[in-house]
Coordinates of C-alpha atoms in Angstrom, one line a residue:
Chain A
X1 CA -26.3 51.3 -23.8
X2 CA -28.1 47.9 -25.6
X3 CA -31.3 48.6 -26.4
X4 CA -30.7 51.8 -28.7
X5 CA -31.7 51.8 -31.8
X6 CA -32.6 48.2 -32.5
X7 CA -33.8 47.7 -29.2
X8 CA -37.3 49.7 -29.5
X9 CA -38.0 46.7 -32.4
X10 CA -37.3 44.0 -29.9
X11 CA -39.4 45.7 -27.4
X12 CA -41.7 43.1 -26.1
X13 CA -45.8 43.8 -26.4
X14 CA -46.0 45.2 -23.2
X15 CA -45.2 48.4 -24.5
X16 CA -42.3 49.6 -22.9
X17 CA -40.6 52.7 -24.6
X18 CA -36.6 51.8 -23.9
X19 CA -35.9 55.3 -25.3
X20 CA -37.5 56.4 -22.1
X21 CA -36.0 54.3 -19.5
X22 CA -32.7 54.8 -21.4
X23 CA -32.8 58.7 -21.1
X24 CA -34.1 58.2 -17.1
X25 CA -31.6 56.0 -16.4
X26 CA -28.7 57.9 -18.4
X27 CA -30.3 61.1 -15.9
X28 CA -29.9 59.1 -12.9
X29 CA -26.2 58.0 -13.7
X30 CA -25.4 62.0 -14.3
X31 CA -27.2 62.8 -10.6
X32 CA -24.9 60.1 -9.3
X33 CA -22.1 61.0 -10.7
X34 CA -22.0 64.5 -9.1
X35 CA -23.2 63.0 -6.0
X36 CA -20.0 60.8 -5.7
X37 CA -17.9 63.6 -7.0
X38 CA -19.4 66.1 -4.3
X39 CA -18.9 63.5 -2.0
X40 CA -15.3 62.9 -2.7
X41 CA -14.6 67.1 -2.8
X42 CA -16.5 68.2 0.1
X43 CA -14.5 65.2 2.1
X44 CA -11.0 66.4 0.8
X45 CA -12.3 70.2 1.9
X46 CA -14.0 69.6 5.4
X47 CA -13.5 66.1 6.8
X48 CA -9.8 64.4 5.5
X49 CA -7.1 63.9 7.8
X50 CA -3.0 61.9 8.2
X51 CA -4.9 60.4 10.8
X52 CA -8.1 59.3 12.4
X53 CA -8.7 59.6 15.7
X54 CA -12.1 59.1 16.0
X55 CA -14.8 58.5 14.0
X56 CA -17.5 61.2 14.7
X57 CA -18.1 64.4 12.7
X58 CA -17.4 67.4 14.9
X59 CA -19.3 70.4 14.9
X60 CA -16.9 72.4 12.6
X61 CA -16.6 68.8 10.2
X62 CA -20.4 69.5 10.1
X63 CA -21.1 73.1 9.5
X64 CA -17.8 72.7 6.2
X65 CA -19.8 70.2 5.0
X66 CA -23.3 71.6 5.0
X67 CA -21.4 75.5 3.3
X68 CA -20.0 72.6 0.7
X69 CA -22.9 71.1 -0.7
X70 CA -24.4 74.5 -1.3
X71 CA -21.3 75.8 -2.6
X72 CA -20.3 72.4 -4.9
X73 CA -23.9 73.1 -5.8
X74 CA -23.6 77.4 -7.2
X75 CA -20.5 75.3 -9.2
X76 CA -22.3 73.3 -10.6
X77 CA -25.0 75.9 -11.7
X78 CA -22.0 78.6 -13.1
X79 CA -19.9 76.0 -14.8
X80 CA -23.5 74.6 -16.5
X81 CA -24.3 78.2 -17.5
X82 CA -20.4 78.7 -19.1
X83 CA -20.8 75.2 -20.8
X84 CA -24.4 75.9 -22.2
X85 CA -23.1 79.5 -23.9
X86 CA -20.6 77.6 -26.1
X87 CA -22.0 74.1 -25.9
X88 CA -23.6 74.2 -29.3
X89 CA -20.3 75.1 -30.6
X90 CA -18.1 72.6 -28.9
X91 CA -20.9 69.7 -29.1
X92 CA -21.2 70.0 -33.3
X93 CA -17.7 70.3 -33.5
X94 CA -16.9 67.2 -31.3
X95 CA -16.1 63.8 -32.2
X96 CA -12.2 64.2 -32.9
X97 CA -12.0 63.0 -36.6
X98 CA -13.4 59.4 -35.7
Chain B
X1 CA -12.7 55.8 -37.5
X2 CA -14.1 53.9 -39.8
X3 CA -17.5 52.3 -40.2
X4 CA -17.4 52.0 -43.9
X5 CA -17.6 47.7 -43.9
X6 CA -21.3 48.6 -42.3
X7 CA -23.8 47.8 -43.8
X8 CA -27.0 50.5 -43.5
X9 CA -29.1 49.1 -40.3
X10 CA -25.3 48.8 -38.9
X11 CA -24.1 52.6 -39.6
X12 CA -27.9 53.9 -38.5
X13 CA -27.4 51.6 -35.2
X14 CA -24.1 53.0 -34.6
X15 CA -24.7 56.6 -35.2
X16 CA -27.4 56.2 -32.4
X17 CA -24.6 54.8 -30.3
X18 CA -22.4 57.6 -30.7
X19 CA -24.5 60.4 -30.5
X20 CA -25.6 58.3 -26.5
X21 CA -22.0 58.4 -26.1
X22 CA -21.3 62.0 -27.0
X23 CA -23.9 62.3 -24.6
X24 CA -22.8 60.7 -22.2
X25 CA -19.0 62.3 -22.4
X26 CA -20.4 65.5 -22.5
X27 CA -22.1 64.8 -19.0
X28 CA -18.7 63.7 -18.0
X29 CA -16.8 66.3 -18.9
X30 CA -19.5 68.7 -17.1
X31 CA -19.0 67.3 -13.7
X32 CA -14.8 66.8 -14.6
X33 CA -14.8 70.5 -14.6
X34 CA -17.0 71.1 -11.7
X35 CA -15.1 68.5 -9.6
X36 CA -11.8 70.4 -10.6
X37 CA -12.9 74.0 -10.6
X38 CA -14.1 73.4 -7.4
X39 CA -11.1 72.2 -5.3
X40 CA -9.2 74.5 -7.2
X41 CA -11.2 77.8 -6.2
X42 CA -13.3 76.6 -3.8
X43 CA -11.0 76.9 -0.4
X44 CA -13.8 79.5 2.1
X45 CA -16.3 77.3 3.7
X46 CA -17.1 80.9 6.2
X47 CA -20.4 80.5 4.0
X48 CA -22.4 78.5 1.4
X49 CA -22.5 81.3 -0.7
X50 CA -19.4 81.5 -3.3
X51 CA -17.3 84.5 -1.9
X52 CA -16.8 87.0 -5.6
X53 CA -12.7 85.5 -5.6
X54 CA -14.7 82.3 -5.8
X55 CA -17.0 83.2 -8.8
X56 CA -14.2 85.2 -10.3
X57 CA -12.1 81.7 -10.3
X58 CA -14.4 79.0 -11.1
X59 CA -15.9 81.4 -14.0
X60 CA -12.1 81.3 -15.7
X61 CA -11.5 78.0 -14.3
X62 CA -14.5 76.6 -16.7
X63 CA -13.6 78.9 -19.6
X64 CA -9.8 77.3 -19.9
X65 CA -11.1 74.1 -19.1
X66 CA -13.5 74.5 -22.3
X67 CA -10.8 76.3 -24.3
X68 CA -8.4 73.4 -23.5
X69 CA -10.4 70.7 -24.2
X70 CA -11.3 72.3 -27.7
X71 CA -7.5 72.8 -28.6
X72 CA -7.0 69.1 -27.4
X73 CA -9.8 68.2 -29.9
X74 CA -8.0 69.9 -32.7
X75 CA -4.4 68.9 -32.2
X76 CA -6.1 65.4 -31.7
X77 CA -8.6 64.7 -34.7
X78 CA -4.8 66.2 -36.8
X79 CA -2.7 63.7 -35.0
X80 CA -5.6 60.8 -36.5
X81 CA -5.8 62.2 -39.6
X82 CA -2.2 61.6 -40.1
X83 CA -1.9 58.5 -39.0
X84 CA -5.0 57.3 -41.3
X85 CA -3.3 58.7 -44.4
X86 CA 0.2 57.0 -43.1
X87 CA -1.7 54.1 -42.6
X88 CA -3.2 53.9 -46.5
X89 CA 0.3 54.6 -47.5
Chain C
X1 CA -22.6 44.6 -22.9
X2 CA -25.7 43.3 -23.1
X3 CA -26.1 41.7 -26.1
X4 CA -23.2 39.5 -26.5
X5 CA -23.4 35.7 -27.0
X6 CA -27.8 35.6 -26.5
X7 CA -28.0 39.0 -28.1
X8 CA -26.9 37.6 -31.4
X9 CA -29.5 35.1 -31.2
X10 CA -32.3 37.7 -30.4
X11 CA -31.0 40.2 -33.1
X12 CA -33.9 41.7 -35.3
X13 CA -34.4 40.2 -38.8
X14 CA -32.5 43.6 -40.0
X15 CA -29.6 41.8 -40.5
X16 CA -27.6 43.6 -38.1
X17 CA -24.2 41.6 -36.6
X18 CA -24.2 42.8 -33.0
X19 CA -20.5 41.6 -32.6
X20 CA -20.1 44.1 -34.8
X21 CA -21.6 47.0 -33.2
X22 CA -20.1 45.6 -29.9
X23 CA -16.5 45.9 -31.5
X24 CA -16.3 49.0 -32.8
X25 CA -18.4 50.4 -30.0
X26 CA -15.2 49.2 -27.4
X27 CA -13.1 51.1 -29.9
X28 CA -14.7 54.1 -29.5
X29 CA -15.0 53.6 -25.6
X30 CA -10.9 53.2 -25.6
X31 CA -10.3 56.0 -27.6
X32 CA -12.6 58.3 -25.8
X33 CA -11.1 57.3 -22.1
X34 CA -7.5 57.8 -24.0
X35 CA -8.5 61.3 -25.1
X36 CA -10.3 62.2 -21.9
X37 CA -7.0 61.1 -20.0
X38 CA -4.7 63.6 -22.2
X39 CA -7.1 66.2 -21.8
X40 CA -6.5 65.8 -17.9
X41 CA -2.7 65.2 -18.0
X42 CA -1.9 68.0 -20.5
X43 CA -3.8 70.4 -18.3
X44 CA -1.7 69.6 -15.2
X45 CA 1.2 69.7 -17.0
X46 CA 0.3 73.1 -18.9
X47 CA -2.6 75.2 -17.8
X48 CA -3.2 74.0 -13.9
X49 CA -3.5 77.2 -11.9
X50 CA -3.9 78.0 -7.8
X51 CA -5.9 80.5 -8.7
X52 CA -7.4 81.4 -12.4
X53 CA -7.1 85.1 -13.3
X54 CA -8.3 85.5 -16.7
X55 CA -10.2 83.0 -18.8
X56 CA -7.7 82.7 -22.2
X57 CA -4.8 80.5 -23.1
X58 CA -1.9 82.5 -23.1
X59 CA 0.7 81.7 -25.9
X60 CA 2.9 79.8 -23.4
X61 CA -0.1 77.4 -22.9
X62 CA -1.4 77.2 -26.3
X63 CA 2.3 76.4 -27.1
X64 CA 2.6 73.9 -24.3
X65 CA -0.8 71.9 -25.0
X66 CA 0.4 71.2 -28.6
X67 CA 3.6 69.7 -27.5
X68 CA 1.9 67.5 -25.0
X69 CA -0.6 65.7 -27.0
X70 CA 2.4 65.1 -29.5
X71 CA 4.0 63.9 -26.0
X72 CA 1.2 61.7 -24.7
X73 CA 0.9 59.9 -28.2
X74 CA 4.2 59.0 -27.9
X75 CA 3.7 57.8 -24.7
X76 CA 0.7 56.0 -25.3
X77 CA 2.6 54.3 -28.5
X78 CA 6.0 53.2 -26.6
X79 CA 3.8 51.8 -23.9
X80 CA 1.8 50.0 -26.3
X81 CA 4.9 48.0 -27.8
X82 CA 6.1 47.6 -24.3
X83 CA 2.6 45.8 -23.7
X84 CA 2.7 44.0 -26.6
X85 CA 6.4 42.6 -26.0
X86 CA 4.8 40.6 -23.2
X87 CA 1.4 41.1 -23.8
X88 CA 0.3 37.1 -23.8
X89 CA 1.9 35.7 -20.9
X90 CA -0.1 38.7 -19.1
X91 CA -3.0 37.8 -20.4
X92 CA -3.0 34.7 -20.4
X93 CA -1.4 34.4 -16.7
X94 CA -4.9 37.2 -15.7
X95 CA -8.0 35.6 -14.2
X96 CA -6.6 36.1 -10.9
X97 CA -8.2 33.2 -9.9
X98 CA -11.8 33.9 -10.4
Chain D
X1 CA -15.5 32.8 -8.1
X2 CA -17.6 30.0 -8.8
X3 CA -20.1 29.5 -12.0
X4 CA -21.1 25.5 -11.2
X5 CA -24.1 26.8 -10.6
X6 CA -25.0 27.5 -14.2
X7 CA -26.2 25.4 -17.2
X8 CA -24.3 24.9 -20.0
X9 CA -26.0 27.8 -22.1
X10 CA -25.7 30.3 -18.9
X11 CA -21.8 29.1 -18.3
X12 CA -21.4 29.8 -22.4
X13 CA -22.6 33.3 -21.9
X14 CA -20.8 34.3 -19.4
X15 CA -17.9 32.8 -20.9
X16 CA -18.4 35.1 -23.5
X17 CA -19.2 38.3 -20.9
X18 CA -15.6 37.0 -19.0
X19 CA -13.9 37.6 -22.3
X20 CA -15.5 41.2 -23.0
X21 CA -14.6 42.2 -19.7
X22 CA -10.7 41.4 -19.5
X23 CA -10.4 43.0 -22.9
X24 CA -11.6 46.0 -21.5
X25 CA -9.6 45.6 -18.7
X26 CA -6.5 45.3 -20.5
X27 CA -7.7 48.6 -22.2
X28 CA -8.2 50.0 -19.2
X29 CA -5.0 49.0 -17.5
X30 CA -3.4 50.3 -21.2
X31 CA -4.2 54.0 -20.7
X32 CA -3.7 54.0 -16.9
X33 CA -0.4 53.3 -17.5
X34 CA 0.3 55.4 -20.3
X35 CA -1.6 58.1 -18.1
X36 CA 0.6 57.6 -15.1
X37 CA 4.6 57.2 -16.9
X38 CA 3.4 60.4 -18.9
X39 CA 2.7 62.4 -15.6
X40 CA 5.8 60.7 -14.0
X41 CA 7.8 61.0 -16.6
X42 CA 7.3 63.8 -19.2
X43 CA 7.9 67.7 -17.9
X44 CA 9.8 69.0 -20.5
X45 CA 7.4 70.7 -22.9
X46 CA 9.8 72.6 -25.0
X47 CA 10.1 70.2 -27.7
X48 CA 6.6 67.5 -28.5
X49 CA 9.0 64.8 -29.2
X50 CA 10.1 62.5 -25.7
X51 CA 13.9 63.4 -24.8
X52 CA 16.2 60.6 -24.3
X53 CA 15.8 61.0 -21.0
X54 CA 11.6 60.7 -20.9
X55 CA 12.2 57.8 -23.2
X56 CA 14.1 56.2 -20.2
X57 CA 12.1 57.4 -17.7
X58 CA 8.8 55.7 -19.6
X59 CA 10.4 52.7 -21.1
X60 CA 11.3 51.1 -17.3
X61 CA 8.1 52.8 -15.6
X62 CA 5.7 50.6 -17.7
X63 CA 7.9 47.8 -17.0
X64 CA 7.8 48.1 -13.5
X65 CA 3.4 48.4 -13.9
X66 CA 3.8 45.8 -15.8
X67 CA 6.1 43.9 -13.6
X68 CA 3.8 44.9 -10.2
X69 CA 0.4 44.4 -11.6
X70 CA 1.1 40.7 -12.3
X71 CA 2.8 40.2 -9.0
X72 CA -0.4 41.6 -7.3
X73 CA -2.3 39.1 -9.9
X74 CA -0.5 36.2 -8.2
X75 CA -0.8 37.1 -4.5
X76 CA -4.7 38.0 -5.1
X77 CA -5.1 34.4 -6.8
X78 CA -3.1 33.1 -3.2
X79 CA -5.6 34.8 -1.2
X80 CA -8.6 33.8 -3.0
X81 CA -7.6 30.3 -3.3
X82 CA -7.0 30.3 0.7
X83 CA -10.5 32.1 1.0
X84 CA -12.4 29.4 -1.4
X85 CA -10.8 26.7 1.2
X86 CA -11.5 28.4 4.3
X87 CA -14.8 28.3 3.4
X88 CA -14.9 25.0 2.4
X89 CA -14.3 23.8 5.9
Chain E
X1 CA -27.7 46.7 -17.5
X2 CA -30.4 46.1 -20.2
X3 CA -31.7 42.7 -19.9
X4 CA -33.3 43.4 -16.5
X5 CA -36.5 43.1 -15.8
X6 CA -37.3 43.7 -19.9
X7 CA -34.9 41.3 -20.7
X8 CA -35.8 38.1 -19.0
X9 CA -39.0 38.2 -20.6
X10 CA -37.5 38.3 -24.0
X11 CA -34.6 35.3 -23.4
X12 CA -34.2 33.2 -26.0
X13 CA -36.4 29.3 -25.6
X14 CA -31.9 28.4 -25.0
X15 CA -33.0 28.9 -21.1
X16 CA -31.1 30.9 -20.1
X17 CA -31.5 32.7 -16.7
X18 CA -30.0 36.5 -17.2
X19 CA -30.7 37.6 -13.8
X20 CA -27.9 34.9 -13.1
X21 CA -25.9 35.8 -16.0
X22 CA -26.2 39.6 -14.3
X23 CA -25.8 38.9 -11.0
X24 CA -22.5 36.9 -11.5
X25 CA -21.5 40.0 -14.2
X26 CA -21.8 42.5 -11.4
X27 CA -19.4 40.2 -8.5
X28 CA -17.1 40.1 -11.4
X29 CA -16.7 43.8 -12.0
X30 CA -16.7 44.5 -8.8
X31 CA -13.6 42.1 -8.2
X32 CA -11.9 43.4 -10.7
X33 CA -13.0 46.8 -9.4
X34 CA -11.7 46.1 -6.2
X35 CA -8.5 45.0 -7.6
X36 CA -7.6 47.7 -10.3
X37 CA -7.7 50.0 -7.0
X38 CA -5.2 47.7 -4.9
X39 CA -2.6 48.0 -7.8
X40 CA -3.1 52.0 -7.7
X41 CA -3.1 52.1 -4.0
X42 CA 0.4 49.4 -4.1
X43 CA 2.2 51.2 -6.8
X44 CA 1.6 54.3 -4.7
X45 CA 3.0 52.8 -1.7
X46 CA 5.7 50.2 -2.8
X47 CA 7.3 51.3 -6.6
X48 CA 5.9 55.1 -7.3
X49 CA 8.9 57.0 -7.9
X50 CA 9.8 60.7 -9.4
X51 CA 12.2 58.9 -12.1
X52 CA 12.7 55.2 -13.0
X53 CA 16.3 54.1 -13.5
X54 CA 15.1 51.0 -14.1
X55 CA 12.5 48.1 -15.2
X56 CA 12.7 45.7 -12.6
X57 CA 11.0 45.4 -9.0
X58 CA 13.7 45.3 -6.5
X59 CA 14.0 42.5 -3.2
X60 CA 12.7 46.2 -0.9
X61 CA 10.1 46.8 -3.6
X62 CA 8.7 42.6 -4.1
X63 CA 8.5 42.8 -0.3
X64 CA 6.2 45.9 -0.1
X65 CA 4.0 44.5 -2.4
X66 CA 3.1 41.0 -0.9
X67 CA 2.7 42.4 2.5
X68 CA 0.0 45.4 0.5
X69 CA -2.1 43.4 -0.5
X70 CA -2.5 41.2 2.6
X71 CA -3.1 44.8 4.1
X72 CA -5.1 45.7 1.5
X73 CA -7.1 43.0 2.0
X74 CA -7.6 43.6 5.7
X75 CA -8.6 46.8 5.2
X76 CA -11.5 44.9 2.7
X77 CA -12.5 43.8 5.2
X78 CA -12.4 45.6 7.9
X79 CA -14.1 48.5 6.0
X80 CA -16.7 45.9 4.7
X81 CA -17.9 44.9 8.5
X82 CA -17.7 48.3 9.6
X83 CA -20.0 49.3 6.4
X84 CA -22.7 45.7 7.1
X85 CA -23.1 47.0 10.8
X86 CA -24.5 50.2 10.0
X87 CA -25.7 48.8 6.4
X88 CA -29.2 48.8 6.7
X89 CA -30.0 51.5 7.7
X90 CA -27.8 53.5 4.9
X91 CA -29.1 51.8 2.3
X92 CA -32.5 52.1 3.2
X93 CA -32.0 55.9 3.3
X94 CA -30.1 56.6 -0.1
X95 CA -32.0 57.3 -2.9
X96 CA -31.3 61.3 -1.8
X97 CA -34.9 62.3 -2.7
X98 CA -35.0 61.0 -6.2
Chain F
X1 CA -36.8 63.3 -10.2
X2 CA -40.1 62.5 -11.8
X3 CA -40.9 58.7 -13.4
X4 CA -45.2 60.0 -13.2
X5 CA -44.8 60.3 -17.1
X6 CA -44.2 56.6 -17.3
X7 CA -46.8 53.4 -17.7
X8 CA -46.9 50.5 -14.7
X9 CA -44.8 48.6 -17.1
X10 CA -42.2 51.2 -17.6
X11 CA -42.1 52.2 -13.3
X12 CA -41.8 48.3 -12.5
X13 CA -38.8 48.4 -15.2
X14 CA -37.5 51.5 -14.2
X15 CA -37.7 50.6 -10.4
X16 CA -35.6 47.8 -11.3
X17 CA -32.8 49.6 -12.9
X18 CA -33.1 52.2 -10.2
X19 CA -32.1 48.7 -7.9
X20 CA -29.4 47.5 -9.6
X21 CA -27.7 50.4 -9.5
X22 CA -28.5 50.7 -6.1
X23 CA -26.8 47.8 -5.7
X24 CA -23.6 49.3 -8.0
X25 CA -23.3 52.7 -5.9
X26 CA -23.4 50.5 -2.7
X27 CA -20.4 48.4 -4.1
X28 CA -18.5 51.8 -5.6
X29 CA -18.5 53.2 -2.2
X30 CA -17.2 50.4 -0.7
X31 CA -14.4 49.9 -2.3
X32 CA -13.8 54.3 -2.7
X33 CA -13.7 54.0 0.9
X34 CA -11.2 51.0 1.2
X35 CA -8.7 52.8 -1.0
X36 CA -9.3 56.0 0.9
X37 CA -8.5 54.9 3.9
X38 CA -6.3 52.5 2.9
X39 CA -4.0 55.7 1.1
X40 CA -4.5 57.2 4.2
X41 CA -3.8 55.1 7.4
X42 CA -1.9 52.3 6.0
X43 CA 2.0 53.7 6.0
X44 CA 3.9 50.8 7.5
X45 CA 5.1 47.5 4.8
X46 CA 7.1 45.9 7.9
X47 CA 4.6 43.9 8.0
X48 CA 1.1 42.6 6.5
X49 CA -0.8 42.1 9.2
X50 CA -2.4 46.1 10.5
X51 CA -1.3 47.7 13.1
X52 CA -2.8 48.8 15.9
X53 CA -2.3 52.1 15.0
X54 CA -3.8 51.7 11.7
X55 CA -6.5 49.2 12.9
X56 CA -7.8 52.0 14.9
X57 CA -7.2 55.0 11.6
X58 CA -9.0 52.6 9.2
X59 CA -11.6 51.9 11.5
X60 CA -12.7 56.1 12.0
X61 CA -11.6 56.4 9.2
X62 CA -14.8 54.6 7.5
X63 CA -16.9 55.6 10.5
X64 CA -16.5 59.5 9.1
X65 CA -16.8 58.2 5.8
X66 CA -19.9 56.7 6.2
X67 CA -21.2 59.2 8.2
X68 CA -20.2 62.6 5.8
X69 CA -21.5 60.3 2.8
X70 CA -24.5 60.4 5.2
X71 CA -24.9 63.5 5.7
X72 CA -24.2 65.1 2.0
X73 CA -27.0 62.8 1.2
X74 CA -29.2 64.7 3.2
X75 CA -28.2 67.6 2.7
X76 CA -28.5 67.2 -1.0
X77 CA -32.4 65.6 -0.8
X78 CA -33.1 69.0 0.7
X79 CA -31.7 70.9 -2.0
X80 CA -33.1 68.8 -4.5
X81 CA -36.6 69.1 -3.2
X82 CA -36.0 72.7 -2.9
X83 CA -35.5 73.1 -6.3
X84 CA -38.3 71.4 -7.4
X85 CA -40.3 72.8 -4.8
X86 CA -39.8 76.1 -6.9
X87 CA -40.2 74.7 -10.1
X88 CA -43.3 74.3 -9.7
X89 CA -44.0 77.5 -8.3

């Protein structure tokens, strides 16, 4: 967040492109956020209990988790397509008057 | 927001900061819609593919979220404009 | 987060006040956070369903959203006043022993 | 936390970092109370103004959140102090 | 987030170890996150209502909050032990194919 | 993700960034498990110590969360590998 713009100017001679690092870093954050939300969502669907009587994932939970990952990923693709379809308009129109 | 107190170099920098934040916000909105629509629509874990019922639900859910966000954005911008006007009086 | 303090020292000759950028950036984050929470809250009040049968906002939802924005904003003002009333004490007393 | 391992320049820098974080925490607490009290108290969308019932609820809700946070802060500080003492023994 | 690595190279002559600041900063974030989650969790257990009829914490709420802080802290210790027990394996195995 | 487009200095820097993020993720997972297991398991506030029933519940809950995260991680890595392969064809 800090070295954008001004940052590239103050880059050391070691020839690091902070632009590039920045982009990779944002990508990493996005994947991590996606992953964390998938963990929570699939826990709610497959593992959540009102009381935990043991610490193992039983067979049913394991199968549920595996399918949940696949399904979550499909939802991500589908929503991505929807957003892309109207993305330009949406993004251009944002900024809510700032 | 008003960035008129900034010099040109600062405004240029600020533009970059804003662009970056808009990108992050956009990605956050994206993963939020995925999470919310998945939670509401997906309840059948007998297969890993979306059932056609789930598919319909997710599509509509995403569509509605986008329209909802857009509408809130418009209203919010109006409100901010009103508040800025009120301040200048 | 990074250029505070030390950052101002290493500012390039282009005369950028990082202090100022920093403050504007925090303000932006605050408005964005507020906006995102309003989107979620108003969705819960006006749009949330157990199953989505179509992708349009119907008339009732539209009206509800418009009022929700107004109401959310009023709550924000009211809470702001409350906090301000005891703000100084609260903020001074924080830091929970760090 | 213990910053005694830092030199003066580092402590000065750290003070700025802490001040910034406190500001951010404060703003986060603010928007969190707004969100929570709105969700609990506002359920009538036949008008955009707060009803007097909602108004009362929001005021009390915010008041309680502030007192609650404060109390937790005090207890938490005591706990940290105890733990630090225990470590030094 | 910005001055890691590259940052230490561009550190001003004032001899600030950004490594050290960074670590202290992460520690601060962790404690703050922990604190904020405790506030929310204990509010849900002790104070949450469907309608707020007054702004005071009554005796029962006060006692509940005090115990809640103790209990939350115990849970944190217990979970910490569990994680540590399998921590190494878990952490080494992460990165989910990035 | 593919960092092969980076030079050596950039990759070294990126490694540090990743290490830092993994640390942060780890801490976030930790506080998330605490929050979730506390919410599910602790409902008795007649004392500040964990009852033996709560203790059992928290231990099992944490154990399950860890195994759950690990399993999702494995599946997710497989999915990513598949998608990368599909892209290269």
